[in-house]
């Protein structure tokens, strides 16, 4: 990295610290304290983590077989499963689904995978109106900003800044001031958009191969509305989200809310086996149709993940359940947030593994050195990922590729012994 590049990076970090640092610090430290309090009530915390880790290890090991089982389950339920090789492939598939139903508006619940694909831009290029229905995601869509946290995407914004944004953009009859004002305004506005939508796009926190059941963990219940108010549901998930069975959800349900936001259980945990069995609704015509009219497409995204599975060092990244505990517990992230400590899509310590795997070393090297290797995040991670080790490996790869190996002589012979050193 040139000294000019270093200077502009330092300037960027200083700017983020000055503009977003206070909100990021207050929110991440609050989540982190909540995690401590919440897991203290769990008698079997360590064994739950071991169980969750074992399920993910097994699932990634057997992933091709599980995807085969899942395909059978989804098709038996009346849906379609598509495995997309990369972002373009995934976006093309979703665009075609939307086009086939003459979709003019797509409503989405929160999905980092669709951020990775840049699905909104792809649909927008076709003239489709895409509306985020998660409050934080919607705020960012209105502000035209990128998420700064994998669970709470608008964590860098204060209530005052959101009120100013909404008042300026929407010019409401009564000035919006309080959190209640903002939430009510968002709920009414988004409710109208959802009722008028043709296609609902969701992510999935977990997908079970035995039954085609999706677990969606949300704070606002918007995923349920997105699925039931539209006749066509497209779920987009990384292929690593597949786990063997519904029973395997138990440790993750116990851990994910506690680890991320300190909630004993998240506000909404939706288990859907699409196509959902409720009748279709036409709000315009005030008509109720039949459940048989519903369409469901599950798009599993590879985009580098199957290569990560073959990579001894990056494979562990695929165990990540995107809870955000590593971000919230990280002293550096607590100061700067994901707009400095993050890449194209993902942020925080584990973002290095994700960005290296799905985007490449160039984006990972941009922020990788914000990990100091303190390892505080390892104990916080509900699946015990050695996040600092992944950072070390990626940094080493980035350095070697940047310098073309011309400094390898400096470390030759300094590789760790295979056996622990004796006393
Ligand atoms: S690496 Fe672990 S702590 Fe970080 S987001 Fe993933 S599961 Fe959560």
Tab-separated table of C-alpha atoms and ligand atoms in Angstrom:
chain	number	residue	atom	x	y	z
A	1	UNK	CA	0.000	0.000	0.000
A	2	UNK	CA	1.477	3.352	-0.980
A	3	UNK	CA	1.959	6.118	1.600
A	4	UNK	CA	-0.617	8.208	-0.302
A	5	UNK	CA	-3.135	5.399	0.000
A	6	UNK	CA	-2.346	5.031	3.715
A	7	UNK	CA	-2.898	8.747	4.257
A	8	UNK	CA	-6.270	8.729	2.522
A	9	UNK	CA	-7.310	5.642	4.484
A	10	UNK	CA	-6.326	7.332	7.750
A	11	UNK	CA	-8.282	10.408	6.713
A	12	UNK	CA	-11.340	8.254	5.982
A	13	UNK	CA	-11.111	6.603	9.418
A	14	UNK	CA	-10.786	9.994	11.130
A	15	UNK	CA	-13.870	11.237	9.274
A	16	UNK	CA	-15.903	8.148	10.236
A	17	UNK	CA	-14.757	8.492	13.851
A	18	UNK	CA	-15.904	12.097	13.945
A	19	UNK	CA	-19.284	11.600	12.249
A	20	UNK	CA	-20.394	8.104	13.280
A	21	UNK	CA	-18.190	7.148	16.216
A	22	UNK	CA	-20.523	8.202	19.055
A	23	UNK	CA	-23.603	6.371	17.728
A	24	UNK	CA	-21.567	3.267	16.861
A	25	UNK	CA	-19.905	3.174	20.301
A	26	UNK	CA	-23.160	3.584	22.217
A	27	UNK	CA	-25.002	0.920	20.223
A	28	UNK	CA	-22.270	-1.725	19.977
A	29	UNK	CA	-21.313	-1.398	23.637
A	30	UNK	CA	-25.000	-1.692	24.567
A	31	UNK	CA	-25.361	-4.867	22.483
A	32	UNK	CA	-22.176	-6.286	23.945
A	33	UNK	CA	-23.282	-5.676	27.536
A	34	UNK	CA	-26.638	-7.205	26.641
A	35	UNK	CA	-24.822	-10.323	25.423
A	36	UNK	CA	-22.950	-10.673	28.707
A	37	UNK	CA	-26.184	-10.312	30.691
A	38	UNK	CA	-28.205	-12.639	28.492
A	39	UNK	CA	-25.731	-15.531	28.250
A	40	UNK	CA	-25.150	-15.352	32.018
A	41	UNK	CA	-28.682	-16.773	32.371
A	42	UNK	CA	-27.853	-19.767	30.182
A	43	UNK	CA	-26.617	-22.663	32.282
A	44	UNK	CA	-25.569	-24.683	29.239
A	45	UNK	CA	-24.040	-21.807	27.237
A	46	UNK	CA	-20.757	-23.556	26.456
A	47	UNK	CA	-22.417	-26.832	25.495
A	48	UNK	CA	-24.903	-24.986	23.268
A	49	UNK	CA	-21.970	-23.355	21.479
A	50	UNK	CA	-20.287	-26.732	21.028
A	51	UNK	CA	-23.527	-28.194	19.693
A	52	UNK	CA	-23.986	-25.308	17.247
A	53	UNK	CA	-20.392	-25.623	16.075
A	54	UNK	CA	-20.752	-29.390	15.533
A	55	UNK	CA	-23.925	-28.903	13.466
A	56	UNK	CA	-22.222	-26.335	11.225
A	57	UNK	CA	-19.095	-28.464	10.805
A	58	UNK	CA	-21.234	-31.432	9.806
A	59	UNK	CA	-23.443	-29.348	7.497
A	60	UNK	CA	-20.527	-27.826	5.598
A	61	UNK	CA	-18.862	-31.230	5.327
A	62	UNK	CA	-22.008	-32.755	3.802
A	63	UNK	CA	-23.158	-29.635	1.961
A	64	UNK	CA	-23.552	-31.078	-1.564
A	65	UNK	CA	-25.676	-33.952	-0.224
A	66	UNK	CA	-27.751	-31.608	1.928
A	67	UNK	CA	-28.435	-29.341	-1.044
A	68	UNK	CA	-29.676	-32.445	-2.900
A	69	UNK	CA	-32.003	-33.322	0.015
A	70	UNK	CA	-33.198	-29.727	0.228
A	71	UNK	CA	-34.018	-29.664	-3.475
A	72	UNK	CA	-36.243	-32.706	-3.063
A	73	UNK	CA	-37.979	-31.150	-0.049
A	74	UNK	CA	-38.559	-27.773	-1.716
A	75	UNK	CA	-39.911	-29.381	-4.884
A	76	UNK	CA	-42.165	-31.698	-2.883
A	77	UNK	CA	-43.540	-28.589	-1.135
A	78	UNK	CA	-44.327	-27.017	-4.514
A	79	UNK	CA	-41.382	-24.631	-4.832
A	80	UNK	CA	-38.243	-24.358	-6.944
A	81	UNK	CA	-34.609	-24.419	-5.849
A	82	UNK	CA	-31.929	-22.719	-7.909
A	83	UNK	CA	-28.221	-22.803	-7.079
A	84	UNK	CA	-26.605	-19.640	-8.458
A	85	UNK	CA	-22.917	-19.729	-9.305
A	86	UNK	CA	-22.279	-16.049	-8.757
A	87	UNK	CA	-23.956	-12.687	-8.277
A	88	UNK	CA	-24.840	-12.219	-11.934
A	89	UNK	CA	-26.377	-15.673	-12.138
A	90	UNK	CA	-28.442	-15.096	-8.978
A	91	UNK	CA	-29.602	-11.655	-10.085
A	92	UNK	CA	-30.557	-12.911	-13.555
A	93	UNK	CA	-32.670	-15.634	-11.988
A	94	UNK	CA	-34.526	-13.221	-9.677
A	95	UNK	CA	-34.998	-10.712	-12.499
A	96	UNK	CA	-36.616	-13.419	-14.624
A	97	UNK	CA	-38.957	-14.466	-11.802
A	98	UNK	CA	-40.046	-10.847	-11.345
A	99	UNK	CA	-40.423	-10.354	-15.090
A	100	UNK	CA	-42.491	-13.536	-15.475
A	101	UNK	CA	-45.100	-12.204	-13.049
A	102	UNK	CA	-44.943	-8.686	-14.536
A	103	UNK	CA	-43.708	-7.484	-11.181
A	104	UNK	CA	-43.533	-3.718	-10.783
A	105	UNK	CA	-42.726	-3.557	-7.093
A	106	UNK	CA	-40.552	-5.876	-4.998
A	107	UNK	CA	-40.573	-5.611	-1.211
A	108	UNK	CA	-37.622	-7.025	0.695
A	109	UNK	CA	-36.888	-8.027	4.224
A	110	UNK	CA	-33.314	-7.703	5.456
A	111	UNK	CA	-30.782	-9.821	3.575
A	112	UNK	CA	-27.019	-9.336	3.614
A	113	UNK	CA	-26.736	-11.837	0.789
A	114	UNK	CA	-28.788	-9.625	-1.516
A	115	UNK	CA	-26.512	-6.726	-0.489
A	116	UNK	CA	-23.601	-8.895	-1.593
A	117	UNK	CA	-25.323	-9.543	-4.935
A	118	UNK	CA	-26.378	-5.891	-5.366
A	119	UNK	CA	-29.798	-7.238	-6.251
A	120	UNK	CA	-31.550	-3.895	-5.755
A	121	UNK	CA	-29.443	-2.311	-8.495
A	122	UNK	CA	-30.060	-5.252	-10.826
A	123	UNK	CA	-33.839	-5.030	-10.356
A	124	UNK	CA	-33.758	-1.243	-10.469
A	125	UNK	CA	-32.075	-1.422	-13.893
A	126	UNK	CA	-35.195	-3.256	-15.119
A	127	UNK	CA	-37.408	-0.448	-13.857
A	128	UNK	CA	-38.614	-2.419	-10.831
A	129	UNK	CA	-39.403	-0.412	-7.694
A	130	UNK	CA	-37.500	-2.137	-4.859
A	131	UNK	CA	-38.476	-1.257	-1.291
A	132	UNK	CA	-36.592	-2.365	1.821
A	133	UNK	CA	-39.034	-3.086	4.657
A	134	UNK	CA	-36.598	-3.548	7.551
A	135	UNK	CA	-36.595	-0.182	9.303
A	136	UNK	CA	-32.802	0.175	9.374
A	137	UNK	CA	-32.444	-0.942	5.758
A	138	UNK	CA	-35.201	1.433	4.691
A	139	UNK	CA	-33.504	4.347	6.452
A	140	UNK	CA	-30.331	3.544	4.519
A	141	UNK	CA	-32.221	3.188	1.254
A	142	UNK	CA	-33.760	6.632	1.769
A	143	UNK	CA	-30.361	8.065	2.772
A	144	UNK	CA	-28.570	6.200	-0.066
A	145	UNK	CA	-26.011	4.793	2.356
A	146	UNK	CA	-24.448	1.366	2.907
A	147	UNK	CA	-24.996	-0.751	6.056
A	148	UNK	CA	-22.431	-0.289	8.810
A	149	UNK	CA	-23.262	-3.413	10.820
A	150	UNK	CA	-24.396	-6.880	9.780
A	151	UNK	CA	-27.388	-7.017	12.133
A	152	UNK	CA	-28.258	-3.362	12.780
A	153	UNK	CA	-27.444	-1.765	9.435
A	154	UNK	CA	-28.158	1.848	10.444
A	155	UNK	CA	-26.328	1.616	13.767
A	156	UNK	CA	-24.246	4.660	12.829
A	157	UNK	CA	-27.264	6.953	12.611
A	158	UNK	CA	-28.788	8.807	15.543
A	159	UNK	CA	-32.515	9.332	16.020
A	160	UNK	CA	-32.022	13.033	15.320
A	161	UNK	CA	-30.321	12.377	11.992
A	162	UNK	CA	-33.067	9.962	10.920
A	163	UNK	CA	-35.768	12.483	11.902
A	164	UNK	CA	-34.016	15.179	9.864
A	165	UNK	CA	-33.757	12.805	6.892
A	166	UNK	CA	-37.433	11.803	6.966
A	167	UNK	CA	-38.671	15.374	7.491
A	168	UNK	CA	-36.640	16.600	4.576
A	169	UNK	CA	-37.395	13.710	2.226
A	170	UNK	CA	-41.082	13.096	2.942
A	171	UNK	CA	-42.246	16.469	4.228
A	172	UNK	CA	-44.853	14.907	6.585
A	173	UNK	CA	-47.900	16.894	7.739
A	174	UNK	CA	-46.543	16.938	11.295
A	175	UNK	CA	-42.830	17.170	12.016
A	176	UNK	CA	-41.351	13.819	13.099
A	177	UNK	CA	-39.320	14.065	16.298
A	178	UNK	CA	-39.524	11.092	18.641
A	179	UNK	CA	-38.650	7.443	18.021
A	180	UNK	CA	-42.401	6.706	18.207
A	181	UNK	CA	-43.100	9.303	15.491
A	182	UNK	CA	-40.487	7.775	13.227
A	183	UNK	CA	-41.588	4.202	13.806
A	184	UNK	CA	-45.268	4.993	13.229
A	185	UNK	CA	-44.481	6.911	10.058
A	186	UNK	CA	-42.298	4.065	8.754
A	187	UNK	CA	-44.888	1.429	9.596
A	188	UNK	CA	-47.695	3.271	7.794
A	189	UNK	CA	-45.596	4.106	4.744
A	190	UNK	CA	-44.107	0.635	4.430
A	191	UNK	CA	-47.474	-1.028	5.087
A	192	UNK	CA	-48.877	0.690	1.977
A	193	UNK	CA	-45.844	-0.307	-0.089
A	194	UNK	CA	-46.080	-3.947	1.026
A	195	UNK	CA	-49.808	-4.146	0.310
A	196	UNK	CA	-49.185	-2.943	-3.230
A	197	UNK	CA	-46.190	-5.214	-4.005
A	198	UNK	CA	-46.022	-8.094	-6.463
A	199	UNK	CA	-42.984	-10.031	-5.231
A	200	UNK	CA	-41.542	-10.504	-1.742
A	201	UNK	CA	-37.827	-11.169	-1.339
A	202	UNK	CA	-36.465	-12.453	1.953
A	203	UNK	CA	-33.171	-13.806	3.172
A	204	UNK	CA	-32.976	-16.859	5.433
A	205	UNK	CA	-30.952	-17.341	8.598
A	206	UNK	CA	-31.162	-21.120	8.276
A	207	UNK	CA	-32.725	-23.522	5.785
A	208	UNK	CA	-33.334	-27.118	6.822
A	209	UNK	CA	-32.617	-29.822	4.271
A	210	UNK	CA	-35.131	-32.298	5.688
A	211	UNK	CA	-38.264	-30.221	5.137
A	212	UNK	CA	-37.355	-27.062	3.229
A	213	UNK	CA	-38.130	-24.974	6.311
A	214	UNK	CA	-36.613	-21.501	6.604
A	215	UNK	CA	-35.890	-19.780	9.886
A	216	UNK	CA	-36.068	-15.993	9.738
A	217	UNK	CA	-34.907	-13.982	12.709
A	218	UNK	CA	-36.236	-10.420	12.657
A	219	UNK	CA	-37.046	-7.555	15.004
A	220	UNK	CA	-40.039	-6.116	13.217
A	221	UNK	CA	-42.149	-8.916	11.732
A	222	UNK	CA	-41.702	-7.398	8.283
A	223	UNK	CA	-40.481	-10.685	6.780
A	224	UNK	CA	-43.838	-12.315	7.518
A	225	UNK	CA	-45.713	-9.482	5.835
A	226	UNK	CA	-43.339	-9.570	2.877
A	227	UNK	CA	-44.090	-13.262	2.360
A	228	UNK	CA	-47.820	-13.322	2.982
A	229	UNK	CA	-48.853	-10.091	1.263
A	230	UNK	CA	-47.272	-11.052	-2.066
A	231	UNK	CA	-48.141	-13.963	-4.338
A	232	UNK	CA	-44.527	-14.679	-5.286
A	233	UNK	CA	-41.837	-15.266	-2.680
A	234	UNK	CA	-38.148	-15.415	-3.548
A	235	UNK	CA	-35.765	-16.384	-0.735
A	236	UNK	CA	-32.095	-15.644	-1.359
A	237	UNK	CA	-29.524	-17.257	0.924
A	238	UNK	CA	-25.869	-18.210	0.881
A	239	UNK	CA	-25.501	-21.936	0.319
A	240	UNK	CA	-23.839	-22.244	3.744
A	241	UNK	CA	-27.201	-21.524	5.427
A	242	UNK	CA	-28.346	-25.122	4.877
A	243	UNK	CA	-28.429	-27.301	8.002
A	244	UNK	CA	-29.671	-30.877	8.177
A	245	UNK	CA	-32.938	-30.759	10.115
A	246	UNK	CA	-35.512	-28.658	11.950
A	247	UNK	CA	-34.290	-30.161	15.251
A	248	UNK	CA	-30.871	-28.656	14.541
A	249	UNK	CA	-32.341	-25.158	14.808
A	250	UNK	CA	-32.584	-25.379	18.607
A	251	UNK	CA	-29.072	-24.256	19.662
A	252	UNK	CA	-29.046	-21.491	17.059
A	253	UNK	CA	-32.399	-20.145	18.239
A	254	UNK	CA	-31.015	-20.056	21.790
A	255	UNK	CA	-27.789	-18.368	20.746
A	256	UNK	CA	-28.379	-15.986	17.865
A	257	UNK	CA	-30.362	-13.241	19.619
A	258	UNK	CA	-28.347	-13.468	22.808
A	259	UNK	CA	-25.061	-13.271	20.925
A	260	UNK	CA	-26.038	-10.392	18.671
A	261	UNK	CA	-28.260	-7.952	20.496
A	262	UNK	CA	-28.463	-9.460	23.973
A	263	UNK	CA	-32.099	-10.529	23.504
A	264	UNK	CA	-33.031	-13.856	25.129
A	265	UNK	CA	-35.101	-14.485	22.039
A	266	UNK	CA	-35.552	-12.222	19.055
A	267	UNK	CA	-38.821	-10.345	18.657
A	268	UNK	CA	-39.871	-12.510	15.726
A	269	UNK	CA	-38.711	-15.993	14.893
A	270	UNK	CA	-40.539	-17.161	11.791
A	271	UNK	CA	-40.373	-20.762	10.660
A	272	UNK	CA	-41.778	-20.944	7.142
A	273	UNK	CA	-42.055	-23.943	4.863
A	274	UNK	CA	-42.877	-22.169	1.614
A	275	UNK	CA	-44.963	-21.766	-0.381
A	276	UNK	CA	-46.802	-20.582	2.716
A	277	UNK	CA	-50.282	-22.027	3.129
A	278	UNK	CA	-52.234	-18.815	3.602
A	279	UNK	CA	-54.496	-17.656	0.763
A	280	UNK	CA	-53.189	-15.037	-1.631
A	281	UNK	CA	-54.467	-11.499	-1.094
A	282	UNK	CA	-55.266	-8.804	-3.608
A	283	UNK	CA	-55.472	-5.611	-1.578
A	284	UNK	CA	-56.451	-3.487	-4.588
A	285	UNK	CA	-59.420	-5.633	-5.542
A	286	UNK	CA	-60.104	-6.617	-1.914
A	287	UNK	CA	-60.091	-10.280	-2.967
A	288	UNK	CA	-58.814	-13.441	-1.356
A	289	UNK	CA	-57.358	-16.123	-3.613
A	290	UNK	CA	-56.120	-19.633	-3.014
A	291	UNK	CA	-52.884	-20.877	-1.363
A	292	UNK	CA	-52.312	-22.852	-4.561
A	293	UNK	CA	-51.693	-19.586	-6.423
A	294	UNK	CA	-48.536	-18.912	-4.435
A	295	UNK	CA	-45.137	-19.264	-6.058
A	296	UNK	CA	-41.878	-19.919	-4.205
A	297	UNK	CA	-38.279	-19.808	-5.392
A	298	UNK	CA	-35.286	-20.538	-3.192
A	299	UNK	CA	-32.039	-19.155	-4.610
A	300	UNK	CA	-28.953	-20.604	-2.944
A	301	UNK	CA	-25.901	-18.513	-3.719
A	302	UNK	CA	-22.434	-19.993	-4.173
A	303	UNK	CA	-20.439	-16.889	-5.209
A	304	UNK	CA	-17.157	-18.289	-3.897
A	305	UNK	CA	-18.535	-20.281	-0.970
A	306	UNK	CA	-17.914	-23.737	-2.407
A	307	UNK	CA	-14.285	-22.726	-3.030
A	308	UNK	CA	-14.101	-21.498	0.604
A	309	UNK	CA	-15.306	-24.936	1.634
A	310	UNK	CA	-12.263	-26.424	-0.063
A	311	UNK	CA	-9.933	-23.898	1.576
A	312	UNK	CA	-8.671	-25.198	4.939
A	313	UNK	CA	-8.338	-21.692	6.380
A	314	UNK	CA	-11.396	-19.928	4.958
A	315	UNK	CA	-13.734	-22.902	5.460
A	316	UNK	CA	-14.370	-21.908	9.073
A	317	UNK	CA	-15.925	-18.648	7.870
A	318	UNK	CA	-18.843	-20.692	6.518
A	319	UNK	CA	-19.804	-21.673	10.082
A	320	UNK	CA	-20.661	-18.011	10.771
A	321	UNK	CA	-24.332	-17.375	11.579
A	322	UNK	CA	-23.977	-13.585	11.154
A	323	UNK	CA	-24.930	-12.744	14.718
A	324	UNK	CA	-22.540	-9.739	14.982
A	325	UNK	CA	-21.095	-10.646	18.407
A	326	UNK	CA	-17.575	-10.362	16.970
A	327	UNK	CA	-18.266	-6.802	15.824
A	328	UNK	CA	-19.929	-5.715	19.062
A	329	UNK	CA	-17.166	-7.135	21.248
A	330	UNK	CA	-14.312	-5.672	19.185
A	331	UNK	CA	-12.671	-2.586	20.697
A	332	UNK	CA	-11.766	-1.214	17.282
A	333	UNK	CA	-15.155	-1.852	15.717
A	334	UNK	CA	-16.798	-0.169	18.709
A	335	UNK	CA	-14.999	3.030	17.715
A	336	UNK	CA	-15.305	3.143	13.934
A	337	UNK	CA	-18.085	0.716	12.907
A	338	UNK	CA	-18.460	-0.994	9.581
A	339	UNK	CA	-17.923	1.996	7.311
A	340	UNK	CA	-14.234	1.814	8.223
A	341	UNK	CA	-13.941	-1.747	9.557
A	342	UNK	CA	-15.644	-3.484	6.665
A	343	UNK	CA	-15.531	-4.272	2.970
A	344	UNK	CA	-17.943	-4.271	0.040
A	345	UNK	CA	-20.715	-5.956	2.046
A	346	UNK	CA	-19.570	-7.427	5.344
A	347	UNK	CA	-18.151	-5.708	8.392
A	348	UNK	CA	-16.300	-6.562	11.591
A	349	UNK	CA	-13.649	-9.172	12.244
A	350	UNK	CA	-15.273	-12.022	10.334
A	351	UNK	CA	-15.745	-9.743	7.329
A	352	UNK	CA	-12.180	-10.502	6.335
A	353	UNK	CA	-13.094	-14.132	5.699
A	354	UNK	CA	-16.315	-13.250	3.893
A	355	UNK	CA	-14.808	-10.525	1.746
A	356	UNK	CA	-11.756	-12.616	0.863
A	357	UNK	CA	-14.038	-15.505	-0.085
A	358	UNK	CA	-16.755	-13.742	-2.044
A	359	UNK	CA	-15.015	-10.582	-3.288
A	360	UNK	CA	-11.308	-11.373	-3.207
A	361	UNK	CA	-8.172	-10.271	-1.364
A	362	UNK	CA	-8.241	-6.689	-2.640
A	363	UNK	CA	-11.314	-5.690	-0.653
A	364	UNK	CA	-10.270	-7.746	2.404
A	365	UNK	CA	-6.853	-6.068	2.586
A	366	UNK	CA	-8.419	-2.599	2.740
A	367	UNK	CA	-9.634	-3.035	6.333
A	368	UNK	CA	-8.014	-6.242	7.513
A	369	UNK	CA	-5.347	-4.463	9.560
A	370	UNK	CA	-8.005	-3.063	11.914
A	371	UNK	CA	-7.997	-6.496	13.556
A	372	UNK	CA	-5.257	-6.437	16.182
A	373	UNK	CA	-5.567	-10.153	16.897
A	374	UNK	CA	-6.606	-9.614	20.531
A	375	UNK	CA	-9.010	-12.609	20.260
A	376	UNK	CA	-11.730	-11.094	22.456
A	377	UNK	CA	-14.228	-12.035	19.739
A	378	UNK	CA	-13.443	-15.744	19.845
A	379	UNK	CA	-15.187	-16.292	23.189
A	380	UNK	CA	-18.111	-14.191	22.013
A	381	UNK	CA	-18.643	-16.211	18.830
A	382	UNK	CA	-21.468	-18.739	19.272
A	383	UNK	CA	-19.785	-21.177	16.905
A	384	UNK	CA	-16.253	-20.653	18.219
A	385	UNK	CA	-14.680	-19.336	15.031
A	386	UNK	CA	-11.027	-18.354	15.354
A	387	UNK	CA	-11.595	-14.977	13.729
A	388	UNK	CA	-8.108	-13.527	14.431
A	389	UNK	CA	-6.536	-16.567	12.763
A	390	UNK	CA	-8.619	-15.990	9.617
A	391	UNK	CA	-7.483	-12.356	9.683
A	392	UNK	CA	-3.861	-13.444	10.032
A	393	UNK	CA	-4.103	-15.887	7.146
A	394	UNK	CA	-5.782	-13.366	4.847
A	395	UNK	CA	-3.284	-10.642	5.784
A	396	UNK	CA	-0.439	-13.020	5.003
A	397	UNK	CA	-1.966	-13.906	1.633
A	398	UNK	CA	-2.583	-10.249	0.827
A	399	UNK	CA	0.973	-9.266	1.749
A	400	UNK	CA	2.487	-12.047	-0.297
A	401	UNK	CA	0.356	-11.250	-3.336
A	402	UNK	CA	1.058	-7.517	-3.023
A	403	UNK	CA	4.806	-7.925	-2.806
A	404	UNK	CA	5.035	-10.817	-5.236
A	405	UNK	CA	6.832	-12.892	-2.621
A	406	UNK	CA	10.044	-10.856	-2.857
A	407	UNK	CA	10.264	-10.602	0.938
A	408	UNK	CA	9.585	-14.276	1.624
A	409	UNK	CA	13.246	-14.718	2.613
A	410	UNK	CA	12.502	-12.677	5.749
A	411	UNK	CA	10.181	-15.337	7.126
A	412	UNK	CA	11.696	-18.467	5.643
A	413	UNK	CA	12.360	-20.935	8.420
A	414	UNK	CA	10.093	-19.018	10.792
A	415	UNK	CA	6.992	-21.146	10.241
A	416	UNK	CA	5.560	-22.646	13.463
A	417	UNK	CA	6.760	-26.065	14.554
A	418	UNK	CA	4.313	-28.872	13.930
A	419	UNK	CA	4.613	-29.951	17.567
A	420	UNK	CA	4.162	-27.536	20.479
A	421	UNK	CA	7.468	-26.317	21.839
A	422	UNK	CA	8.670	-28.363	24.859
A	423	UNK	CA	9.484	-26.701	28.143
B	1	LIG	S1	-17.981	-14.907	13.289
B	1	LIG	FE1	-19.127	-15.708	15.043
B	1	LIG	S2	-19.496	-13.888	16.311
B	1	LIG	FE2	-18.970	-13.124	14.260
B	1	LIG	S3	-20.908	-12.845	13.201
B	1	LIG	FE3	-20.156	-14.901	12.690
B	1	LIG	S4	-21.122	-16.261	14.205
B	1	LIG	FE4	-21.327	-14.174	15.004
